[in-house]
CSV table of C-alpha atoms and ligand atoms in Angstrom, one decimal:
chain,number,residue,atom,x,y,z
A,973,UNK,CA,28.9,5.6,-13.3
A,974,UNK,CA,25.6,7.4,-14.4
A,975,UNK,CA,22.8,5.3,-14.1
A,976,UNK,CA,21.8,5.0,-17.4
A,977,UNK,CA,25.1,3.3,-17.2
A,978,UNK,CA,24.1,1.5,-14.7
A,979,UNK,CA,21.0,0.1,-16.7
A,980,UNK,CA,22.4,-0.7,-19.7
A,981,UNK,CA,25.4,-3.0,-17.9
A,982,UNK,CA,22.9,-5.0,-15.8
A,983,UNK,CA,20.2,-5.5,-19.0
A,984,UNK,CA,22.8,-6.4,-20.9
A,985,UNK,CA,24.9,-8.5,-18.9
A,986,UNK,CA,21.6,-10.8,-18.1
A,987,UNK,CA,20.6,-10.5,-21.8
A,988,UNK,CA,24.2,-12.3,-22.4
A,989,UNK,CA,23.1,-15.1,-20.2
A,990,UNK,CA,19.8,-15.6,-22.5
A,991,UNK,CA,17.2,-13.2,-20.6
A,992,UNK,CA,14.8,-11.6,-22.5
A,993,UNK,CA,13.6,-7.6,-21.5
A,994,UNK,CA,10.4,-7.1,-20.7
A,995,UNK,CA,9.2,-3.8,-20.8
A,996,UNK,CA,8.3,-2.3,-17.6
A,997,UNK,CA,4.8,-1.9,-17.0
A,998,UNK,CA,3.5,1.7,-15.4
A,999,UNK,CA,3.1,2.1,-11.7
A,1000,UNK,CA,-0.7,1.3,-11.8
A,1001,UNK,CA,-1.3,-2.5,-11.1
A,1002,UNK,CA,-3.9,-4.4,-13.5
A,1003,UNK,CA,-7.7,-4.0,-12.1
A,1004,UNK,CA,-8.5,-6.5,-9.5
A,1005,UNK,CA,-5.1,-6.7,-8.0
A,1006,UNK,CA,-5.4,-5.8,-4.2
A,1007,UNK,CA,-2.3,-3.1,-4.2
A,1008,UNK,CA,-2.9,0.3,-5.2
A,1009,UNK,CA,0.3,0.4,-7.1
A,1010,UNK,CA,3.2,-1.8,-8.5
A,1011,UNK,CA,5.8,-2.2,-5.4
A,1012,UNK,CA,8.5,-3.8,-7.2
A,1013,UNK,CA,9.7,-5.4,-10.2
A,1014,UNK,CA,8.4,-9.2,-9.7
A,1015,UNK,CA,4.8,-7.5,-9.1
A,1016,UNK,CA,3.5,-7.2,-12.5
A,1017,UNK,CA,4.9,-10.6,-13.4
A,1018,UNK,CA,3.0,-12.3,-10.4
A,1019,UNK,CA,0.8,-14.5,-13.0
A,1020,UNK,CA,4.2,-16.1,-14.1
A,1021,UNK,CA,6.1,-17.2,-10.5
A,1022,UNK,CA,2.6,-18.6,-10.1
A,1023,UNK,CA,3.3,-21.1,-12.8
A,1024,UNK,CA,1.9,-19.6,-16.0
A,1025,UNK,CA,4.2,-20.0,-19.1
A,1026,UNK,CA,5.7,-16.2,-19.4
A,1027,UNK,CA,5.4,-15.4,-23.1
A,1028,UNK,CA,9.2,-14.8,-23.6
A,1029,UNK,CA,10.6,-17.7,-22.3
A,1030,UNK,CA,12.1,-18.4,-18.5
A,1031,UNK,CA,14.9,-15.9,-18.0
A,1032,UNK,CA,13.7,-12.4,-17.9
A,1033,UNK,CA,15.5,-8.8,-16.8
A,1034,UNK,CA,13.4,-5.7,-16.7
A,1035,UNK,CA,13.4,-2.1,-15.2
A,1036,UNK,CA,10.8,-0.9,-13.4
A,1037,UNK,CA,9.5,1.9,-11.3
A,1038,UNK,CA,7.8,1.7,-8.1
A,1039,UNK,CA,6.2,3.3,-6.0
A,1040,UNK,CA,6.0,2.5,-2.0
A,1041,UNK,CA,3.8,4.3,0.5
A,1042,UNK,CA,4.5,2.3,3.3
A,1043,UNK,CA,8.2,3.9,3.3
A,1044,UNK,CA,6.1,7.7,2.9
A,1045,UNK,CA,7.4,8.4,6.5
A,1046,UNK,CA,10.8,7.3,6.0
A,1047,UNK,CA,11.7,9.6,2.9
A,1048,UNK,CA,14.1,12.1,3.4
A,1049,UNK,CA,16.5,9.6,5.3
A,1050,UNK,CA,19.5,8.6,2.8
A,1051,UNK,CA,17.8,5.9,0.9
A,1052,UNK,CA,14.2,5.6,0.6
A,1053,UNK,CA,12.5,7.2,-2.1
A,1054,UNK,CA,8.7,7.1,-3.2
A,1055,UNK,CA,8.9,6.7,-6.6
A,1056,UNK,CA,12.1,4.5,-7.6
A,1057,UNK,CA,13.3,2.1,-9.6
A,1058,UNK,CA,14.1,-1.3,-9.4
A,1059,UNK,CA,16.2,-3.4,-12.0
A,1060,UNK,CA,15.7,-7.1,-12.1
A,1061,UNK,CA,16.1,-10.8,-13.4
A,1062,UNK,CA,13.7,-13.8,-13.0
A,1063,UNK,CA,14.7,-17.4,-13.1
A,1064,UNK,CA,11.1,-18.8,-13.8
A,1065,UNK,CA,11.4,-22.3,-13.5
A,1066,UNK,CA,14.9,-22.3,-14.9
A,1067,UNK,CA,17.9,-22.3,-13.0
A,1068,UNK,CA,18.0,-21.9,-9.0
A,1069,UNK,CA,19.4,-19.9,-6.3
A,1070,UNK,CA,23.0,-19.9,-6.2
A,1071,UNK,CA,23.8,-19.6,-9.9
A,1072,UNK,CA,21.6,-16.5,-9.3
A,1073,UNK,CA,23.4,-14.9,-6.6
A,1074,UNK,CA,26.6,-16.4,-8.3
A,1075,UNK,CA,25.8,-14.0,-11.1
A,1076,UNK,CA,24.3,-11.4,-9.1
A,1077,UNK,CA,28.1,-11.2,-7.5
A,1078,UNK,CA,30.0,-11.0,-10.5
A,1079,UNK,CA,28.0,-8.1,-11.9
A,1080,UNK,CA,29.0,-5.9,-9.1
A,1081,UNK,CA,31.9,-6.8,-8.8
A,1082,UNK,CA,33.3,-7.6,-11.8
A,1083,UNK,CA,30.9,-5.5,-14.2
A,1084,UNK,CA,30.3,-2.5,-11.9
A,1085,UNK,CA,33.8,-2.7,-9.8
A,1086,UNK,CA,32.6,-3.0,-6.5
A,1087,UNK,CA,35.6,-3.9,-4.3
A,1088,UNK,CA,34.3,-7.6,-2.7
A,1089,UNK,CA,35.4,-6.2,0.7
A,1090,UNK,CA,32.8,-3.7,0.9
A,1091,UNK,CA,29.9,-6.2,0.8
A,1092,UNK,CA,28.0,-8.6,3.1
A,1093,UNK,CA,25.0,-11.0,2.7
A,1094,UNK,CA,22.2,-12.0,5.3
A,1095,UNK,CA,20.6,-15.4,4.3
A,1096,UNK,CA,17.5,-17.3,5.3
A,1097,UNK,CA,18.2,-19.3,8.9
A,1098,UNK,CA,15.2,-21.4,9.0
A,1099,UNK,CA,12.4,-21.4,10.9
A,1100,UNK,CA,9.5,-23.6,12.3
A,1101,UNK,CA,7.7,-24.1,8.5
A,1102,UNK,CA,11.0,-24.0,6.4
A,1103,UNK,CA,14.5,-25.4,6.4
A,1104,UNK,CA,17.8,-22.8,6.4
A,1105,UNK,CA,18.9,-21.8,2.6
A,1106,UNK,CA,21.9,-23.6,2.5
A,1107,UNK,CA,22.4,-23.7,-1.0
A,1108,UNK,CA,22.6,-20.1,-0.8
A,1109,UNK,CA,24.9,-19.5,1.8
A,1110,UNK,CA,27.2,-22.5,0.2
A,1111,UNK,CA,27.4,-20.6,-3.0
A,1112,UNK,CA,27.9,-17.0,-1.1
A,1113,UNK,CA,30.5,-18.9,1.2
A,1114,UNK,CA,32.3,-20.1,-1.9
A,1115,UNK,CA,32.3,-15.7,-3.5
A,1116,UNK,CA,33.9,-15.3,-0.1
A,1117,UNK,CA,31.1,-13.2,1.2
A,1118,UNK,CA,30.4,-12.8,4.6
A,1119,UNK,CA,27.2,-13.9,5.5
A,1120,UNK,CA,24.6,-13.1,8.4
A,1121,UNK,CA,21.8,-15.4,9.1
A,1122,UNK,CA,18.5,-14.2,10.2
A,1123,UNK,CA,14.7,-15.5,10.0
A,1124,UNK,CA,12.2,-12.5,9.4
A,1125,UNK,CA,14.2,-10.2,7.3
A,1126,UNK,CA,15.3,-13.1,4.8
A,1127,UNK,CA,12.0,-13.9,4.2
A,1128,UNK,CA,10.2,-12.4,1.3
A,1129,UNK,CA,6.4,-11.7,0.3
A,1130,UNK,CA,4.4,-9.3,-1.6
A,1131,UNK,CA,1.5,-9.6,1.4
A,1132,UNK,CA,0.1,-11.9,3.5
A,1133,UNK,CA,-1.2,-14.6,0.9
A,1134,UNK,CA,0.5,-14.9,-2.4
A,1135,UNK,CA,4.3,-16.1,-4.0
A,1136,UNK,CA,6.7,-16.0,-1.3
A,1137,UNK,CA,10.2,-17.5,-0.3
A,1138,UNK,CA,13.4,-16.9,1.9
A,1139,UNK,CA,15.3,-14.5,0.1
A,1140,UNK,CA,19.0,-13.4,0.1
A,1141,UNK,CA,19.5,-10.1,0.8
A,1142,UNK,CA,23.3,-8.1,-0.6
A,1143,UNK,CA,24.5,-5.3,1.1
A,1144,UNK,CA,27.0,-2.5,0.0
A,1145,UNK,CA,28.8,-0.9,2.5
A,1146,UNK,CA,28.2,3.1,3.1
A,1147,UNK,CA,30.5,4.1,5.5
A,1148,UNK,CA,33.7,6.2,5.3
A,1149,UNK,CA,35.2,3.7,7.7
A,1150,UNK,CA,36.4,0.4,7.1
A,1151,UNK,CA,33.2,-2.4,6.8
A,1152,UNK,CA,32.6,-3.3,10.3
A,1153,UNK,CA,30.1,-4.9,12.2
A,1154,UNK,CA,27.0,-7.1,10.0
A,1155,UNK,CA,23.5,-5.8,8.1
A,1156,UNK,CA,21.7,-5.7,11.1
A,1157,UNK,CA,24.2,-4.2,13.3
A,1158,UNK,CA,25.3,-1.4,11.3
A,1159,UNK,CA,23.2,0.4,8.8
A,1160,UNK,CA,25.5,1.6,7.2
A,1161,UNK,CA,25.6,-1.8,5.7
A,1162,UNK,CA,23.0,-0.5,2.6
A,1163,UNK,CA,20.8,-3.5,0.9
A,1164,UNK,CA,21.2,-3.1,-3.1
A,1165,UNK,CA,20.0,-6.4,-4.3
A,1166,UNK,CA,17.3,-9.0,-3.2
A,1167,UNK,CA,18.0,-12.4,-4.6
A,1168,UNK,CA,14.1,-14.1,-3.8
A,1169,UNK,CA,14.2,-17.9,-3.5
A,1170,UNK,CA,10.3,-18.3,-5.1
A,1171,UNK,CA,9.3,-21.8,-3.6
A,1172,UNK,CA,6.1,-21.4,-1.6
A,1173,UNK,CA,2.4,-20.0,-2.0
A,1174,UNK,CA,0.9,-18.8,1.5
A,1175,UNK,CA,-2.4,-19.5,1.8
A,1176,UNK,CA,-5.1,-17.8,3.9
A,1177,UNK,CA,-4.7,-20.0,6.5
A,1178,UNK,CA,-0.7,-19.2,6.7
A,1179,UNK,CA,0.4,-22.5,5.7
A,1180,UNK,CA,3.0,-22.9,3.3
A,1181,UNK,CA,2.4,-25.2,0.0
A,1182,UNK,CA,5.0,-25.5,-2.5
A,1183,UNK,CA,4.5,-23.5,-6.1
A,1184,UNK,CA,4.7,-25.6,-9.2
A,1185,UNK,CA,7.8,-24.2,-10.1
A,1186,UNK,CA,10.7,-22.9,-8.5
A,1187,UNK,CA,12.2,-19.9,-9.6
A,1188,UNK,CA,14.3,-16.9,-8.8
A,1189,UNK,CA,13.3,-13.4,-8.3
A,1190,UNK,CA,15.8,-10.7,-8.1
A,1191,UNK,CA,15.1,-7.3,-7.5
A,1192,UNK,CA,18.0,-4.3,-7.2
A,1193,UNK,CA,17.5,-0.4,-6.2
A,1194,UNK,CA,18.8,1.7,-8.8
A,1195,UNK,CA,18.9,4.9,-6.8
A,1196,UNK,CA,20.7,3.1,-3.7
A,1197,UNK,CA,23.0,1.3,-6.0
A,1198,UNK,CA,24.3,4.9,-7.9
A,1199,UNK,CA,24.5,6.7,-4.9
A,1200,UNK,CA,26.9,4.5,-3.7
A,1201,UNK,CA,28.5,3.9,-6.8
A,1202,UNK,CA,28.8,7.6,-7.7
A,1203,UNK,CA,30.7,8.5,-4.0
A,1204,UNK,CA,27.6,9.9,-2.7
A,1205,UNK,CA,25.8,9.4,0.7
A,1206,UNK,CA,22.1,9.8,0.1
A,1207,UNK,CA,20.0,9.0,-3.2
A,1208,UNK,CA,18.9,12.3,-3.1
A,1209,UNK,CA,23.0,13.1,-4.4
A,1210,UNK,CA,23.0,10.7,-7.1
A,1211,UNK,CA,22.7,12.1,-10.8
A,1212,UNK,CA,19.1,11.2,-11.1
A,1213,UNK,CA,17.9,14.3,-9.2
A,1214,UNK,CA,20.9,16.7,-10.2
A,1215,UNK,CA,18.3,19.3,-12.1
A,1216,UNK,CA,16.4,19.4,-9.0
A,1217,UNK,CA,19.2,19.9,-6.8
A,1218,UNK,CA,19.7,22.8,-9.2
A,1219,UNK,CA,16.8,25.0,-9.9
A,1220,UNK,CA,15.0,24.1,-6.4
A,1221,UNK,CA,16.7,25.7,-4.0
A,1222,UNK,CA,17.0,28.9,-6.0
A,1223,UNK,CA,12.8,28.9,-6.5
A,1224,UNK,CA,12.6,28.1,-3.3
A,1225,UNK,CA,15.7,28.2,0.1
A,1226,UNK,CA,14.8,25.3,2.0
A,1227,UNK,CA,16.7,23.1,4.6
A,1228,UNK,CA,17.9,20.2,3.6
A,1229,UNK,CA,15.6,18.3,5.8
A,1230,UNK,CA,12.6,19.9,4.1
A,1231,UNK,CA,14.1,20.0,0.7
A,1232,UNK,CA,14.4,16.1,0.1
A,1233,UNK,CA,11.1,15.6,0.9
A,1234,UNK,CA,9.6,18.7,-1.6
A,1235,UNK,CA,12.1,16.9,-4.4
A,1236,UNK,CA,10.9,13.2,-3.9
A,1237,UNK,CA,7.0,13.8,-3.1
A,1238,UNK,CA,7.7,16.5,-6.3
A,1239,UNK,CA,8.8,14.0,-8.5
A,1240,UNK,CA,6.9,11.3,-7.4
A,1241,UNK,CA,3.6,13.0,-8.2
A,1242,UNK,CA,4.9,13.8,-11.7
A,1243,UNK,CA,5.3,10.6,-12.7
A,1244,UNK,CA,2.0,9.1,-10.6
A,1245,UNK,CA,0.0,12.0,-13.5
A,1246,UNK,CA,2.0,11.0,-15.9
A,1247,UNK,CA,0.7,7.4,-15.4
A,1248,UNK,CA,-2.4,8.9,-15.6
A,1249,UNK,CA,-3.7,9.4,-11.7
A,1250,UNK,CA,-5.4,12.5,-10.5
A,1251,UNK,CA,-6.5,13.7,-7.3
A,1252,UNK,CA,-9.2,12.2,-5.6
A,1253,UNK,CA,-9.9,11.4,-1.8
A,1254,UNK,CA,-9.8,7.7,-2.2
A,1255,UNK,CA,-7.4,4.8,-3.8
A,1256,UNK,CA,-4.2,6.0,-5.6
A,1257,UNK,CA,-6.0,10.1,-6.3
A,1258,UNK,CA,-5.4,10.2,-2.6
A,1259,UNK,CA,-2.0,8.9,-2.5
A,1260,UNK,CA,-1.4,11.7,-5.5
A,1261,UNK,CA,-3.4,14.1,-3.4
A,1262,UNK,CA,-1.4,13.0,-0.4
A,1263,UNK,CA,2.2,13.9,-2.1
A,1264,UNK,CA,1.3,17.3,-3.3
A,1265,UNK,CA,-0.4,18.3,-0.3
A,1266,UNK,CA,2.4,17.5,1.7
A,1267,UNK,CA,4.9,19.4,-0.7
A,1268,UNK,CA,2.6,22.7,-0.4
A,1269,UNK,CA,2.3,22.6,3.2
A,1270,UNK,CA,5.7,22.3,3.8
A,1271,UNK,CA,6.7,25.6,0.6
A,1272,UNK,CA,4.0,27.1,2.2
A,1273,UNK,CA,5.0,27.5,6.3
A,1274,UNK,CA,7.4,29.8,5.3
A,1275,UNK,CA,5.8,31.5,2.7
A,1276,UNK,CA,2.3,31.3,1.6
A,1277,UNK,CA,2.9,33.1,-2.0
A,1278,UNK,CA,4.9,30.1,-3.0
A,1279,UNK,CA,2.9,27.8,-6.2
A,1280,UNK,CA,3.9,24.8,-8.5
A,1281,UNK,CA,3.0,27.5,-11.2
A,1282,UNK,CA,6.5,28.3,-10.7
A,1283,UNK,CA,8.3,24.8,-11.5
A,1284,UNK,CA,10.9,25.0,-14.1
A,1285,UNK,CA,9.2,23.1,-17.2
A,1286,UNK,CA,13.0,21.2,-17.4
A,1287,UNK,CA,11.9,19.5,-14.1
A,1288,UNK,CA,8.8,18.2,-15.7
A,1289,UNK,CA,10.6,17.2,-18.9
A,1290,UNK,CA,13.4,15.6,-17.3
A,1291,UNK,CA,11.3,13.7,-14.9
A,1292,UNK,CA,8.5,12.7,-17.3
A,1293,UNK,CA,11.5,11.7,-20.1
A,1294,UNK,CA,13.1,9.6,-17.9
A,1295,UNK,CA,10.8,7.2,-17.0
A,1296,UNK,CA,9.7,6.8,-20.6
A,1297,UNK,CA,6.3,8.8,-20.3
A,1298,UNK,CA,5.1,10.6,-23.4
A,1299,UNK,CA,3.1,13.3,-21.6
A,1300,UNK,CA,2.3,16.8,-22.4
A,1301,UNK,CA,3.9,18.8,-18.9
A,1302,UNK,CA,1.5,21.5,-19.6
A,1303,UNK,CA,-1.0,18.9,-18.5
A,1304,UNK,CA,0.9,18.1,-15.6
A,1305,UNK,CA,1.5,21.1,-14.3
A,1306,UNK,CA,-2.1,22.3,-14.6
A,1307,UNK,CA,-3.3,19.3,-12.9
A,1308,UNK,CA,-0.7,19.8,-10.2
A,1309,UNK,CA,-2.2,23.4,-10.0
A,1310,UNK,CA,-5.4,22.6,-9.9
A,1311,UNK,CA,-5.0,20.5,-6.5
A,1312,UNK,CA,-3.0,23.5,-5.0
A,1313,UNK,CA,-6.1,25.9,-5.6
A,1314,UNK,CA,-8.3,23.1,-4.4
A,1315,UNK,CA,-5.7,22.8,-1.4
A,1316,UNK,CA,-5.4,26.4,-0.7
A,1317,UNK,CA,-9.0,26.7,-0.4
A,1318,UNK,CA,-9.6,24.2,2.0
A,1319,UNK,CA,-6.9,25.9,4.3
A,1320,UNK,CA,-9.1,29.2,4.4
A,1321,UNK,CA,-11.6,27.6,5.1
A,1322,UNK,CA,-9.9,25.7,7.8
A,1323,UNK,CA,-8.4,29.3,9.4
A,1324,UNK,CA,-11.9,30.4,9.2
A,1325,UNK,CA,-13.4,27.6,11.0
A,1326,UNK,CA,-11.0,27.2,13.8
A,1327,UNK,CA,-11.2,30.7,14.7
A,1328,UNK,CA,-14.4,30.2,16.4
A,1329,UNK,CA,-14.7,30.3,20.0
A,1330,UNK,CA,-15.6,26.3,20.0
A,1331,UNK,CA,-12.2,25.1,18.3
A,1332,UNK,CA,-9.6,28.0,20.8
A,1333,UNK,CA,-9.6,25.2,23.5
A,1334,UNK,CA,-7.6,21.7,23.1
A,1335,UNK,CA,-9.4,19.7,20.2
A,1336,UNK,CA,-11.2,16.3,21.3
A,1337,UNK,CA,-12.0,13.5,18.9
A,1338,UNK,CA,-15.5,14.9,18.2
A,1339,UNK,CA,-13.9,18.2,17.1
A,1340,UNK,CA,-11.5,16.2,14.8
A,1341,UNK,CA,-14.6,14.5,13.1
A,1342,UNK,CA,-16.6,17.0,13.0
A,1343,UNK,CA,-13.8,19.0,11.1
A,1344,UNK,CA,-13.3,16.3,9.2
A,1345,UNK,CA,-16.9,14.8,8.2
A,1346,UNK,CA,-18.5,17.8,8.1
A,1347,UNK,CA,-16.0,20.5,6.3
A,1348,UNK,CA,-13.6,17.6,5.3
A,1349,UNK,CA,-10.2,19.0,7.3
A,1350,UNK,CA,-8.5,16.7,7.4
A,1351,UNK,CA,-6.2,15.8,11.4
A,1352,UNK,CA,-2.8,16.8,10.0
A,1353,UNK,CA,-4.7,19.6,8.4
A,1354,UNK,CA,-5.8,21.0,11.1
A,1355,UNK,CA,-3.0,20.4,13.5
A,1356,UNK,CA,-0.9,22.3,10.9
A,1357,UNK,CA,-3.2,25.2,10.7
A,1358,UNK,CA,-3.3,24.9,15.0
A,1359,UNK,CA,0.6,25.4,14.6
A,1360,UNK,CA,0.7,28.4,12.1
B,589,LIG,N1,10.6,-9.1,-4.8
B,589,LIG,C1,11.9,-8.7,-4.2
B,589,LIG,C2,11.9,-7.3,-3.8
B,589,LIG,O1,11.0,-6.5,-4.1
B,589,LIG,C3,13.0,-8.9,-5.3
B,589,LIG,O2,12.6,-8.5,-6.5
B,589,LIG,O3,12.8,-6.9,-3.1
């Protein structure tokens, strides 16, 4: 199943239980909101768990991208992804929990074919401030799911103050094996789909008080759900990034280690200038700033002649087409040049720099700062350029 398959049965089977679609927003949150961009699909609708009335009524479904750089580190493993997207369906105020997850089980299994045997649940055990979520693992008990209780993973928040709740967490089994073992003892045991039980509002003093509504927020990977769906082991396989997996390795032979990493931080970056970022050395430029540089320093240790002048234009269509962004790629590109000049410059200078006398010993923290302050290398910079 394609993912634009994928899409249209979830949208539509919510929209035939009286959600309306709200169109996804971009990834840049609305000024004053504390995160530099939108982490998942509840995010821009923060206003309405909070208790004010959402314009089209109290069952939504949306799609949305996001983007996460706390998982930066962790891309180029089989499913995490900067830039991805997330579908999902919001109870606000409406109906509760179960009938959530209820639904939420159905769909895959019914609507998408997912055999039941390949999944497993982890619910909410209760801690010190909150009671277990028994409703939950009544109605999960009832599907005939298996279910796994735990405290801190089943607990949901978007930071430390702010809409939270315990939250029910699906998994999809991976393996080529039968399903064995639970979510936190095997991880091949893959989380697809969040159901988040919005009850509470953490203050700054960590206490718990209750919102004046409660509602449901669900949130579901599209790339982790297709890969698995389409017979495939990493996100990187699933159709989404077929042209890539197509005209990269011919610009450019890479191991597959390095090559998921070019791919995602690639793609990631055109969508971030598509939303209308560019380079800077603070807030989300540096983020931006962040991706490409990684991306040239890992084209360039084997071969310094290699430039982003030489992406296929059907990589920047593709990408900038699929997430609905009405962009010019000559502009993308030439703004994705522009940082590799700025980028390639620094590194002469860097070479230059560290092949004085002062920098041929180990370096010591005042030799990082000074780099850094004074010629603006940055650490990983210059351990890079120490390693060349
Ligand atoms: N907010 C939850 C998540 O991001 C569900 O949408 O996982």
């Amino acid at each position: 199943m394609q993912t634009e398959q994928i899409v249209r049965t979830f949208v539509e089977y919510f929209e035939e239980r009286g959600h309306r679609r709200v169109t996804g927003s971009t990834l840049l949150p609305p000024s004053g909101d504390p995160v530099l961009f939108t982490t998942s699909g509840m995010h821009p609708l923060t206003p309405y768990l909070l208790g004010r009335p959402h314009p089209l009524g109290r069952r939504l479904v949306n799609v949305q991208r996001c983007l996460r750089t706390t998982d930066l580190e962790e891309v180029g493993d089989d499913t995490h992804l900067t830039v991805f997207e997330m579908l999902g369906s919001w109870s606000l105020g409406d109906y509760e929990g179960p009938q959530s997850l209820d639904w939420g089980h159905r769909l895959l299994t019914e609507g998408l074919g997912i055999d039941p045997s390949l999944l497993y649940a982890t619910v909410f055990a209760g801690d010190e401030q909150t009671g277990p979520d028994t409703d939950s693992l009544g109605l999960l008990q009832e599907r005939g799911v298996p279910v796994e209780l735990t405290v801190e993973d089943n607990w949901w928040s978007n930071g430390p103050v702010g809409p939270c709740g315990p939250d029910s967490e699906i998994f999809l089994w991976s393996g080529d094996t039968p399903p064995r073992s639970t979510p936190t003892g095997d991880d091949r045991w893959v989380e697809v789909w969040n159901h988040v039980m919005m009850r509470h509002r953490r203050l700054e003093d960590g206490s718990l008080v209750p919102l004046p509504q409660r509602s449901v927020d669900t949130g579901l990977g599209l790339e982790r759900l297709a890969c698995l769906l389409q017979g495939k082991s990493s996100v990187f396989d699933c159709d989404v990034f077929e042209p890539w997996h197509r005209l990269v390795p011919s610009l450019w032979p890479l191991d597959e280690p390095s090559l998921r990493p070019v791919v995602d931080h690639l793609r990631s970056s055109v969508v971030v200038v598509g939303d209308g970022v560019r380079p800077s050395a603070t807030g989300q430029g540096y983020v931006l700033r962040r991706l490409v540089r990684r991306v040239l320093t890992t084209l360039w240790r084997d071969e310094p002649s290699r430039t982003l002048g030489d992406l296929p234009d059907e990589l920047l269509l593709h990408t900038l087409d699929h997430f609905r962004q009405d962009v010019d790629p000559g502009e993308v590109r030439q703004v994705l040049l522009d940082e590799e000049r700025r980028f390639g410059r620094l590194m002469e200078r860097g070479r230059q720099l560290l092949a004085r006398p002062r920098f041929q010993g180990p370096l010591g923290d005042e030799d990082f700062h000074y780099l850094h302050d004074t010629h603006g290398l940055p650490r990983d910079l210059v351990l890079n350029l120490r390693e060349e």
